[in-house]
mmCIF file of C-alpha atoms in Angstrom:
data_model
loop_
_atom_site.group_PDB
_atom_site.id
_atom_site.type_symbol
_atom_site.label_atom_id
_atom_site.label_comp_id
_atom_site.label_asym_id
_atom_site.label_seq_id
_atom_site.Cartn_x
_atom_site.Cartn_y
_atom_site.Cartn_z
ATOM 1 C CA UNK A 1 68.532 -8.270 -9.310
ATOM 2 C CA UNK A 2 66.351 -6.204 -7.532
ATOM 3 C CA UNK A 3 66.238 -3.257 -10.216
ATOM 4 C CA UNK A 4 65.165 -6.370 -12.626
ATOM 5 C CA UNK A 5 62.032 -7.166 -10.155
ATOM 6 C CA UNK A 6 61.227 -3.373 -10.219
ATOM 7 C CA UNK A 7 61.037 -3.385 -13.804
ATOM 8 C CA UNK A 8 59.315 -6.343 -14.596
ATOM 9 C CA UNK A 9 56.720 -5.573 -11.646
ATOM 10 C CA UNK A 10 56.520 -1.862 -13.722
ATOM 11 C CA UNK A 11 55.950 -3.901 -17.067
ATOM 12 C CA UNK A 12 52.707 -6.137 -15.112
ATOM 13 C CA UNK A 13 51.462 -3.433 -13.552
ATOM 14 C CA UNK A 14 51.236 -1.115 -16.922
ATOM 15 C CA UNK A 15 50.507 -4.673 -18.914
ATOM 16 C CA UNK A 16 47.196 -4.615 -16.668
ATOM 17 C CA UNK A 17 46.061 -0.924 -17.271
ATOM 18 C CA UNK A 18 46.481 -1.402 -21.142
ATOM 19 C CA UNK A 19 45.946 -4.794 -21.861
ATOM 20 C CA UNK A 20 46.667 -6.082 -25.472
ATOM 21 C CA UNK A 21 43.409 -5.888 -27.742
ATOM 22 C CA UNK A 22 41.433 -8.993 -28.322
ATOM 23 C CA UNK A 23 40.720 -10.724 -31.246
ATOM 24 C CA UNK A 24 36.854 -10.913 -32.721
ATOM 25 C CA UNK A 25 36.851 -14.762 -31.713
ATOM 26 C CA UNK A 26 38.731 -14.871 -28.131
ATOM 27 C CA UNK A 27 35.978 -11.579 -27.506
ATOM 28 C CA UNK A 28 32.923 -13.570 -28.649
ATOM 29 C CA UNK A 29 34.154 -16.295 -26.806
ATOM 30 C CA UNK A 30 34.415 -14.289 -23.564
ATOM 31 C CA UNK A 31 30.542 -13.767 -24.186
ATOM 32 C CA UNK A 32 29.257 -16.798 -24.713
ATOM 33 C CA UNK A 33 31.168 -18.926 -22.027
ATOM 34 C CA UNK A 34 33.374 -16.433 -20.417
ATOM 35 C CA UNK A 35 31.713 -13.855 -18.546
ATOM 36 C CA UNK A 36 30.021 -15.047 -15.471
ATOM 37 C CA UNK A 37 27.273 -13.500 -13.642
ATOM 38 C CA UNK A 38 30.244 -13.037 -10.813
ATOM 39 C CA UNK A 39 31.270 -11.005 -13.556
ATOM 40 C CA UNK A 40 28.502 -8.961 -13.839
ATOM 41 C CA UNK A 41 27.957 -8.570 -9.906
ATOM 42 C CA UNK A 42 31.075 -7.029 -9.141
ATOM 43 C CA UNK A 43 30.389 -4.320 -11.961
ATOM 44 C CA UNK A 44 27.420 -3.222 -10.831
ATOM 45 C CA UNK A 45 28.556 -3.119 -7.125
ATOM 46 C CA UNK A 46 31.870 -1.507 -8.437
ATOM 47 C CA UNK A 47 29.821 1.131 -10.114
ATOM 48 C CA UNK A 48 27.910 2.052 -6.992
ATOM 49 C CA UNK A 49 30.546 1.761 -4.204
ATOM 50 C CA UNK A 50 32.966 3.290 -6.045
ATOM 51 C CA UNK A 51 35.736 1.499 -4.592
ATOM 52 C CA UNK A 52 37.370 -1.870 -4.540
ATOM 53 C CA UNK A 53 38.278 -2.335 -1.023
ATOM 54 C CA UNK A 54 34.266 -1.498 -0.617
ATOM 55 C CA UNK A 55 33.305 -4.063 -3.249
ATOM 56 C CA UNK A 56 35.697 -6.934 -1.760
ATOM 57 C CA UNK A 57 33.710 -6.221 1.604
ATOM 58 C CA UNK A 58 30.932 -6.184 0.334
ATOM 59 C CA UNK A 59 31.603 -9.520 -1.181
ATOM 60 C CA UNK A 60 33.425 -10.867 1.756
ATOM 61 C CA UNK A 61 36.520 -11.498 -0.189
ATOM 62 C CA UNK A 62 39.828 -10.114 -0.380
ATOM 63 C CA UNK A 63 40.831 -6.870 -2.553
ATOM 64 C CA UNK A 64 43.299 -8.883 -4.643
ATOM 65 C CA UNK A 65 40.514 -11.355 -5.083
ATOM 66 C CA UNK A 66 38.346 -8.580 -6.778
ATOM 67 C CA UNK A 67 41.137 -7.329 -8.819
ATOM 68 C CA UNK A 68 41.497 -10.701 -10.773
ATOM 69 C CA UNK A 69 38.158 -10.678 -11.729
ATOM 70 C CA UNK A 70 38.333 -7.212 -13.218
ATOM 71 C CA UNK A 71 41.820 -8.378 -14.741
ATOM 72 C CA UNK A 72 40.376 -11.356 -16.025
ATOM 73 C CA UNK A 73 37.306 -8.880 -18.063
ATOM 74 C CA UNK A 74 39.802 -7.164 -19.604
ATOM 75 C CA UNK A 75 42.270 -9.014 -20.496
ATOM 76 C CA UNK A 76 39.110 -11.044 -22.053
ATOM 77 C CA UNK A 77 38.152 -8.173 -23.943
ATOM 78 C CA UNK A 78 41.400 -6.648 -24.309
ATOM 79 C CA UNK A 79 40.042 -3.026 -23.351
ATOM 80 C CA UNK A 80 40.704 -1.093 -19.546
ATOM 81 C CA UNK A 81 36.812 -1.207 -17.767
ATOM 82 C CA UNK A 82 38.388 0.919 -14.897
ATOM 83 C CA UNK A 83 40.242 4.000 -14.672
ATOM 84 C CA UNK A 84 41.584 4.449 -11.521
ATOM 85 C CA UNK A 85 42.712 7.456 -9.250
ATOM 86 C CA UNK A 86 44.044 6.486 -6.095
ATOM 87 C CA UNK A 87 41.787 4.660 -3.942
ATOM 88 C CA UNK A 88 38.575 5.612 -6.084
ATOM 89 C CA UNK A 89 37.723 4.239 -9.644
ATOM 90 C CA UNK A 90 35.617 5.120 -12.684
ATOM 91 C CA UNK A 91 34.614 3.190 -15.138
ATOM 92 C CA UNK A 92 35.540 3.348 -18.801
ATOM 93 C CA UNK A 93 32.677 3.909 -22.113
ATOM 94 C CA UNK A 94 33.053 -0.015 -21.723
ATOM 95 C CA UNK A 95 32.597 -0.516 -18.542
ATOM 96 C CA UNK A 96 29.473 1.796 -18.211
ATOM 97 C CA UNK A 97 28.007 0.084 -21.078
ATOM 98 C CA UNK A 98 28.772 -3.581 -19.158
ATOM 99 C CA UNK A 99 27.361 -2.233 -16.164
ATOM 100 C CA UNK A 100 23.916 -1.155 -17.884
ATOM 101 C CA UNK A 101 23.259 -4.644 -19.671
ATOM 102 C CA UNK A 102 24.701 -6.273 -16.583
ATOM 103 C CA UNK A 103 22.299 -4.511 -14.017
ATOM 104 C CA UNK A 104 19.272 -5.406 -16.577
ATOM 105 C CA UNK A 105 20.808 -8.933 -16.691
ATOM 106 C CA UNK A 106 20.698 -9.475 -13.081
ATOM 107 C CA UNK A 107 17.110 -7.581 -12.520
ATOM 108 C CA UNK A 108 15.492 -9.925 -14.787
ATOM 109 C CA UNK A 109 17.318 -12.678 -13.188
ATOM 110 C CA UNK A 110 15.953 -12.146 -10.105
ATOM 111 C CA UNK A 111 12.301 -11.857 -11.637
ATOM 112 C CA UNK A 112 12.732 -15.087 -12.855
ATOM 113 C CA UNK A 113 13.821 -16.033 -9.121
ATOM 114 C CA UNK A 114 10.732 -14.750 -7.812
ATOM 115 C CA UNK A 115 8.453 -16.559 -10.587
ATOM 116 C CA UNK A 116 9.859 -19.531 -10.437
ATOM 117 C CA UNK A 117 9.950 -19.242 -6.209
ATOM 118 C CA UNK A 118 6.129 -18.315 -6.488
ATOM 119 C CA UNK A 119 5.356 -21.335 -8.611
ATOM 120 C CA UNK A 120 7.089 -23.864 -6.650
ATOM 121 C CA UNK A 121 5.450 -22.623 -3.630
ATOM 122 C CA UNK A 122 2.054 -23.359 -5.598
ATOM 123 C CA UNK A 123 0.456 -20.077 -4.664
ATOM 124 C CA UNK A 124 -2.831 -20.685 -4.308
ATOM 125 C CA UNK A 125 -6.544 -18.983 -3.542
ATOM 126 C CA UNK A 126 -8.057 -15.935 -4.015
ATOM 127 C CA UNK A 127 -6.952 -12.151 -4.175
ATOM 128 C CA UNK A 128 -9.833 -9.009 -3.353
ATOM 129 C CA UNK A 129 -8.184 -5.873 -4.579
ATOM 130 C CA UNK A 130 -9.526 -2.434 -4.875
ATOM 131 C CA UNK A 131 -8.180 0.716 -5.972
ATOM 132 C CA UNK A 132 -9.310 4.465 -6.255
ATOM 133 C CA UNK A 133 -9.773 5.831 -9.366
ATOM 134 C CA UNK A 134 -6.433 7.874 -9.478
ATOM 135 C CA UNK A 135 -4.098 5.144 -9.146
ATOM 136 C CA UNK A 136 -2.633 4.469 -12.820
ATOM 137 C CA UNK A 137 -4.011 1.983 -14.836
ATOM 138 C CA UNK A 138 -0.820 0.668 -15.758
ATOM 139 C CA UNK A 139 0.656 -0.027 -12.409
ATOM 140 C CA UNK A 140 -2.103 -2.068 -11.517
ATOM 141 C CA UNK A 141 -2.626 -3.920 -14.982
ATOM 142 C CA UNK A 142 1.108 -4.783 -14.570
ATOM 143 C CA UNK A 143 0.728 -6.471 -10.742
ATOM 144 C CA UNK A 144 -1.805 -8.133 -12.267
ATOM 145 C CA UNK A 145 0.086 -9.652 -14.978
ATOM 146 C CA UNK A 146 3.142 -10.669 -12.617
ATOM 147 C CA UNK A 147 0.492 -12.298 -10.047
ATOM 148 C CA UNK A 148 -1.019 -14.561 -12.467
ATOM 149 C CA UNK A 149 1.969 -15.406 -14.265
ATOM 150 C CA UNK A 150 3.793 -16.249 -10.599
ATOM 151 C CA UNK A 151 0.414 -17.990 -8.898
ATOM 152 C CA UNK A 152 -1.364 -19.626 -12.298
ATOM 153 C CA UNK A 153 -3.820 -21.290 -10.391
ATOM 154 C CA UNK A 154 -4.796 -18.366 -7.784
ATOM 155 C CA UNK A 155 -8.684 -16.204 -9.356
ATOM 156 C CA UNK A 156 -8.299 -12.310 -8.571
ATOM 157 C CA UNK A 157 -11.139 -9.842 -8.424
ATOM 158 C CA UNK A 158 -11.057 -5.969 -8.770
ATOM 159 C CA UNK A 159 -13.010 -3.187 -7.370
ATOM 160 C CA UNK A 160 -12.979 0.992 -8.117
ATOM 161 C CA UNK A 161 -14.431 2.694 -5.341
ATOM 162 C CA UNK A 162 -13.271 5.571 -3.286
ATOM 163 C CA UNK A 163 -11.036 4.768 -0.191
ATOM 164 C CA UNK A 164 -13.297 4.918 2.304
ATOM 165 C CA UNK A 165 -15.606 2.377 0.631
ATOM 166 C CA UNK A 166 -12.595 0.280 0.140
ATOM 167 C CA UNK A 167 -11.639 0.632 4.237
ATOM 168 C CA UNK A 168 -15.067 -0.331 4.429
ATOM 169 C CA UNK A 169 -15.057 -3.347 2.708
ATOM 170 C CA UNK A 170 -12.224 -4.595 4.095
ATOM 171 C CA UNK A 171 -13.630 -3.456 7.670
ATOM 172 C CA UNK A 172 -16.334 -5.880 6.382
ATOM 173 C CA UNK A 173 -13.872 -8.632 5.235
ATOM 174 C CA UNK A 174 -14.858 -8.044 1.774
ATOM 175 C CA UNK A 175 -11.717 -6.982 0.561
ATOM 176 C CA UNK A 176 -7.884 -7.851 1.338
ATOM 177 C CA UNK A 177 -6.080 -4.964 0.034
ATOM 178 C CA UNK A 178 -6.886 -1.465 -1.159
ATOM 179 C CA UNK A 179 -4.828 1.022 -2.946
ATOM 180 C CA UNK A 180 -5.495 4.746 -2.020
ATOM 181 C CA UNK A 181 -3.950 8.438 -1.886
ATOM 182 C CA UNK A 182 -4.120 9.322 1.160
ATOM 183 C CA UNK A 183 -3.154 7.926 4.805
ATOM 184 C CA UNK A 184 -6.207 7.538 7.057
ATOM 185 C CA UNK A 185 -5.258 7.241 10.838
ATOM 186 C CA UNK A 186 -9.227 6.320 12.066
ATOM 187 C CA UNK A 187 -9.005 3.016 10.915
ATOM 188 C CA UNK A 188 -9.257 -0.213 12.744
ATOM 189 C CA UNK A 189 -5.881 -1.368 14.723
ATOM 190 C CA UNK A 190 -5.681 -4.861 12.408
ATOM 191 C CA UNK A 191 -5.564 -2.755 9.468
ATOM 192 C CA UNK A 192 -1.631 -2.072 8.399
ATOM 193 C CA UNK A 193 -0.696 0.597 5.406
ATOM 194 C CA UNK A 194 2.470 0.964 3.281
ATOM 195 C CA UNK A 195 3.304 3.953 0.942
ATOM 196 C CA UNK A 196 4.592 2.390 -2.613
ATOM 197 C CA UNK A 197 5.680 5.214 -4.369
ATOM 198 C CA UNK A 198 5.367 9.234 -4.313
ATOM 199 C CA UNK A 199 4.299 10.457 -7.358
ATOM 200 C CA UNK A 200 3.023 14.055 -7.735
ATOM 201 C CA UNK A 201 -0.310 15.590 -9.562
ATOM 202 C CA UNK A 202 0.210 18.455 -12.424
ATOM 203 C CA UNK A 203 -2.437 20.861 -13.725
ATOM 204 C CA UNK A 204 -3.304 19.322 -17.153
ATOM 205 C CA UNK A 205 -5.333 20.708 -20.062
ATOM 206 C CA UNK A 206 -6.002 19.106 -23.376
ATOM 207 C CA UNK A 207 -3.862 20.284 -26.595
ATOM 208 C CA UNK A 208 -7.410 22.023 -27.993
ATOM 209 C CA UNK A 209 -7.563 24.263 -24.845
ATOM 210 C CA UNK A 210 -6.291 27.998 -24.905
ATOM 211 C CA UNK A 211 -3.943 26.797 -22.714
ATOM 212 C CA UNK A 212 -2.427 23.780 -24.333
ATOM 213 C CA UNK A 213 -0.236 25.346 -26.806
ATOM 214 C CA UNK A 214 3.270 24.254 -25.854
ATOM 215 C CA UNK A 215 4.979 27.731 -25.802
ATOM 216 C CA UNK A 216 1.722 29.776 -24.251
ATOM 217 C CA UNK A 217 2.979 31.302 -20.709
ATOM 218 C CA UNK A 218 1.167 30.163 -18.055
ATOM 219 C CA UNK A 219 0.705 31.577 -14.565
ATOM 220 C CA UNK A 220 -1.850 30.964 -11.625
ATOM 221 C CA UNK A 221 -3.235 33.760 -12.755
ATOM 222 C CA UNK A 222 -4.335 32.150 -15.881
ATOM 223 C CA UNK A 223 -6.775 29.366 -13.922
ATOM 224 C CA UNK A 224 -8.974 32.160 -12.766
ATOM 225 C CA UNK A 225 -11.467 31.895 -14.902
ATOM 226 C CA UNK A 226 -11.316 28.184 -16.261
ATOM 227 C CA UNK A 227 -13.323 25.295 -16.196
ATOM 228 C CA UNK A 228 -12.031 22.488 -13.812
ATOM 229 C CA UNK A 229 -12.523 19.125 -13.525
ATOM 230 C CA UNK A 230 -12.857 18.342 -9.746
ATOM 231 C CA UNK A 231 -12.366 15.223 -7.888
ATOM 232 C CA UNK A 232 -15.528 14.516 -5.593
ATOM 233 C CA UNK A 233 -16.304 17.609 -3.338
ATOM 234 C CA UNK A 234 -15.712 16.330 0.505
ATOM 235 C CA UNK A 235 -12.757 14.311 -0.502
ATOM 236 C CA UNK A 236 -9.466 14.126 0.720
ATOM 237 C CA UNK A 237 -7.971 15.332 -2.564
ATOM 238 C CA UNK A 238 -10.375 18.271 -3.499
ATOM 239 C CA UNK A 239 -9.762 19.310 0.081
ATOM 240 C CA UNK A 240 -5.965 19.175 -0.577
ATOM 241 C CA UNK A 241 -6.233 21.163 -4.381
ATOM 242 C CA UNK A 242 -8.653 23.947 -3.442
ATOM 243 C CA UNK A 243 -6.581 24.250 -0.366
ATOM 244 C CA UNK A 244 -3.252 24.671 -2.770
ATOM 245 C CA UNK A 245 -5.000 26.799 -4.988
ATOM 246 C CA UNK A 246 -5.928 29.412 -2.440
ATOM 247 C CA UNK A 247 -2.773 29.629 -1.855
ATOM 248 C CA UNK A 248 -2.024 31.222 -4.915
ATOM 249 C CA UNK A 249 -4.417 33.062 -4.927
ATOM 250 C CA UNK A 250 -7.007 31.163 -7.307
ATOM 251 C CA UNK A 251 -10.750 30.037 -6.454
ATOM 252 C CA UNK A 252 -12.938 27.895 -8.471
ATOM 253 C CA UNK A 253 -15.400 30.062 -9.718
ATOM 254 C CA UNK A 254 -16.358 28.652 -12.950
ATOM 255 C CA UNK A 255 -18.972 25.706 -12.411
ATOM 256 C CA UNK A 256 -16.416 22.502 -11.860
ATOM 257 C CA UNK A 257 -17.263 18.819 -13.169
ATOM 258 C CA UNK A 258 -16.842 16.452 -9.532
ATOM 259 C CA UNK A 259 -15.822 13.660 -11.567
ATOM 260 C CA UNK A 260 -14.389 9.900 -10.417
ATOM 261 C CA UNK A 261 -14.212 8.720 -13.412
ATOM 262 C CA UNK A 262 -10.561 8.630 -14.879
ATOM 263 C CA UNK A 263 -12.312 7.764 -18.277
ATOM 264 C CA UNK A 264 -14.545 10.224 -18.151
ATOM 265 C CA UNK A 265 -12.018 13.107 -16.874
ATOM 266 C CA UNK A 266 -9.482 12.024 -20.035
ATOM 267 C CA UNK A 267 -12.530 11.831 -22.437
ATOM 268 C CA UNK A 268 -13.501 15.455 -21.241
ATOM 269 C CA UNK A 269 -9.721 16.834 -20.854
ATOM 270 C CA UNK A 270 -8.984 15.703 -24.738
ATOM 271 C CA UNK A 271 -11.830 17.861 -25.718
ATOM 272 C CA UNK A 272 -10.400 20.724 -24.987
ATOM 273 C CA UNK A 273 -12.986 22.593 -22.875
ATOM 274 C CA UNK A 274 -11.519 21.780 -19.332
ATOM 275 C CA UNK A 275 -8.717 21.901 -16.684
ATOM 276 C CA UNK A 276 -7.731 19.120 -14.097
ATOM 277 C CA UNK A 277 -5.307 17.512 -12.086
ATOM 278 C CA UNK A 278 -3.787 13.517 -13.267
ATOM 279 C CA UNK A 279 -0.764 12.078 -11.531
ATOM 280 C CA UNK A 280 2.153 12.664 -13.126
ATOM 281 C CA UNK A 281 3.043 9.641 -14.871
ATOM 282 C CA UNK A 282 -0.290 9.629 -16.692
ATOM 283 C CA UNK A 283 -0.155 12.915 -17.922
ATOM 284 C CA UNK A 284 3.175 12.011 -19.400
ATOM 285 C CA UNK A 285 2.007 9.367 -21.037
ATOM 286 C CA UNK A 286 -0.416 11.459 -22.488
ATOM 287 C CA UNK A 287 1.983 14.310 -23.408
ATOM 288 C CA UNK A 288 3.914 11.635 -25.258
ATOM 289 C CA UNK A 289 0.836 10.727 -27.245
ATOM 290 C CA UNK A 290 -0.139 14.530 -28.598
ATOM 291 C CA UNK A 291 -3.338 14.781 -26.869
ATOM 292 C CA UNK A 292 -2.455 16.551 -23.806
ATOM 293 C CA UNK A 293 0.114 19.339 -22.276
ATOM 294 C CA UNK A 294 1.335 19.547 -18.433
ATOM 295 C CA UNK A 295 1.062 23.276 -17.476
ATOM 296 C CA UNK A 296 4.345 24.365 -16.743
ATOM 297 C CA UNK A 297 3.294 25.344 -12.831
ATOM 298 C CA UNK A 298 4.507 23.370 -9.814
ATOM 299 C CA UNK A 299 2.643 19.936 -9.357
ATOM 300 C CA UNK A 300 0.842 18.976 -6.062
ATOM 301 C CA UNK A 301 3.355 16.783 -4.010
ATOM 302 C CA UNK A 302 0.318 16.304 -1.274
ATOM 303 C CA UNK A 303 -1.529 14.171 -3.342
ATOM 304 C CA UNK A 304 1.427 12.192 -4.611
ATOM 305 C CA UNK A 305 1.469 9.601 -2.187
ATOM 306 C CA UNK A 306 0.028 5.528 -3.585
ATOM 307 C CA UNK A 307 -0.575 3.843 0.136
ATOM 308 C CA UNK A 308 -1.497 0.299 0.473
ATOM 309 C CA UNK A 309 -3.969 -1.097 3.180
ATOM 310 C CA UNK A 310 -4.456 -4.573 4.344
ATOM 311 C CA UNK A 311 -5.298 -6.470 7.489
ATOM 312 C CA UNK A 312 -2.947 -8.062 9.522
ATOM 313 C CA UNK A 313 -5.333 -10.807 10.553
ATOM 314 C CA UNK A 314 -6.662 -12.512 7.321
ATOM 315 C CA UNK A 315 -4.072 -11.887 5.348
ATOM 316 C CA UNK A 316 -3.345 -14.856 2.916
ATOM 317 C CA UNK A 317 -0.344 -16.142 0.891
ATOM 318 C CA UNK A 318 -2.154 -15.150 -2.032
ATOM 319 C CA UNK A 319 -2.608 -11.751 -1.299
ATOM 320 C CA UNK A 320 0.952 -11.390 0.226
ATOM 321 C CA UNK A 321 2.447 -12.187 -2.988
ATOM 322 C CA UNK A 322 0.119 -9.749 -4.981
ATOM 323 C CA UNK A 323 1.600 -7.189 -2.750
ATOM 324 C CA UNK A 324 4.986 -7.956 -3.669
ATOM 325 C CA UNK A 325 3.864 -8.023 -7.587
ATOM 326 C CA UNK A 326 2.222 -4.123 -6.422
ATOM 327 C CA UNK A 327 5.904 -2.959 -4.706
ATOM 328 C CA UNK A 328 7.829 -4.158 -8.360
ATOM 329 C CA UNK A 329 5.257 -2.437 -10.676
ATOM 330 C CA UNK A 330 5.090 0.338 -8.508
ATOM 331 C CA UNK A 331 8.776 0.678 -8.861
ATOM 332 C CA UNK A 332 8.781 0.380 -12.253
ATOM 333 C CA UNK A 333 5.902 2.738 -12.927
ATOM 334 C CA UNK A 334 8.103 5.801 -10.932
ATOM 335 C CA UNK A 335 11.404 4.384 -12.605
ATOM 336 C CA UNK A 336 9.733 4.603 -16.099
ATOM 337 C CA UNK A 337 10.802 8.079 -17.797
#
């Protein structure tokens, strides 16, 4: 009796690791009513623990309770998810491919959480942002976007200006929040600052310059004798870029464009004639688009940093959520490839 038990506890236990294949309706209907967003949670979790005892903790539940679910997936779609090895697990071509629509699932889930928490909440008033020139376009156009979507009846202004103009302003209680590249330590004590993101600069020229061939070798050597486009001499980050240049042994010696004018730098940098410095995921962007080539030297990390300012004592509701819309575009923007 007991060598029957053995058996037919054998027979379950290799029934689970290969279950039977499913049929084209009892799959469809697995993903139309079947799969739960329970479902989809204990994926995702599974594929970053790495582990089921880690995910049932993680969960609060038991092991065997986690195990059912993963049963139930599979015997659903008639295909392993899992491969295990001992205590650790890895997840099948199906499972990986669950996981990635399951994590994108769940992400957008929990923008609609944050819209529709936003909403209810009636977000109301009005938002004073500014921003230095350098900060992507994109990032900010995209905060934008989830603010007004999120608070429908809350009015938003924007101002470009260089950071200390923007401390200023806000000194003045002008302006809520700025967005800047550097952290600034002489400010006043009500005045708080968060770095969103890292993001590094690269030496870009336009596709018409000597330089902009995609196989032409490029050293330090080879900025010697080009023509730069500067930020603003007495700043922060033309401090911080002559200072890595010398390092290397290169000087400006060419008469440089001080220029903080993103437009006007891009305009100027598509022509051909000029060398500069654009944070990376903007010189990507246009890489992608033909017009432009990253020089193949290492980028300046210094100047990578996006840091948010605002003061402690006035700020609003308003402009607390428009922070959270800058942390998720932020995010995004660095995710991006």
């Amino acid at each position: 009796m007991v060598m029957i038990d053995l058996a037919s506890r054998k027979k379950q236990r290799k029934h689970r690791r290969h279950p039977m294949p499913a049929s084209s309706d009892s799959m469809e209907r697995f993903f139309r009513s079947g799969l739960k967003l329970g479902h989809l949670r204990i994926l995702v979790a599974l594929s970053e623990l790495g582990q089921v005892t880690r995910v049932a903790s993680a969960f609060h539940v038991t092991q065997p309770a986690i195990s059912k679910q993963i049963a139930e997936m599979e015997t659903a779609l008639g295909a392993p998810i899992l491969q295990r090895s001992g205590n650790a697990i890895e997840l099948t071509g199906i499972g990986r491919v669950l996981v990635e629509h399951g994590r994108e699932i769940l992400r957008q889930l929990e923008l609609a959480r944050r819209d529709v928490s936003a909403l209810t909440a009636g977000t109301a008033g009005h938002v004073r942002f500014g921003s230095v020139v350098t900060i992507p376009q994109p990032l900010i156009a995209h905060a934008v976007e989830l603010f007004t979507r999120r608070a429908p009846t809350a009015s938003f202004s924007f101002v470009e200006a260089t950071l200390d103009r923007l401390l200023k302003m806000m000194d003045e209680a002008n302006l809520d929040l700025a967005l800047g590249r550097n952290r600034v330590t002489d400010r006043l004590p009500v005045v708080r600052s968060e770095v969103l993101h890292h993001e590094p600069f690269v030496f870009v020229v336009g596709t018409r310059h000597p330089l902009g061939e995609p196989d032409t070798p490029v050293s330090w050597r080879n900025l010697d004798n080009v023509r730069w486009i500067t930020p603003m001499k007495g700043s922060p980050a033309f401090a911080t870029m002559v200072e890595i240049l010398a390092e290397q042994g290169v000087t400006l010696q060419h008469p440089a464009i001080e220029s903080s004018s993103l437009a006007l730098n891009l305009t100027l940098l598509r022509g051909g004639d000029f060398v500069s410095i654009l944070p990376l995921s903007l010189a990507r962007r246009h890489v992608q688009r033909g017009n432009m080539r990253m020089l193949p030297l290492p980028p300046l990390a210094p100047l990578g940093q996006a840091v948010l300012y605002w003061r402690e004592d006035t700020l609003t509701p308003a402009a607390q959520l428009f922070m959270e819309c800058l942390r998720e575009s932020s995010a995004e923007l660095i995710d991006t490839p």
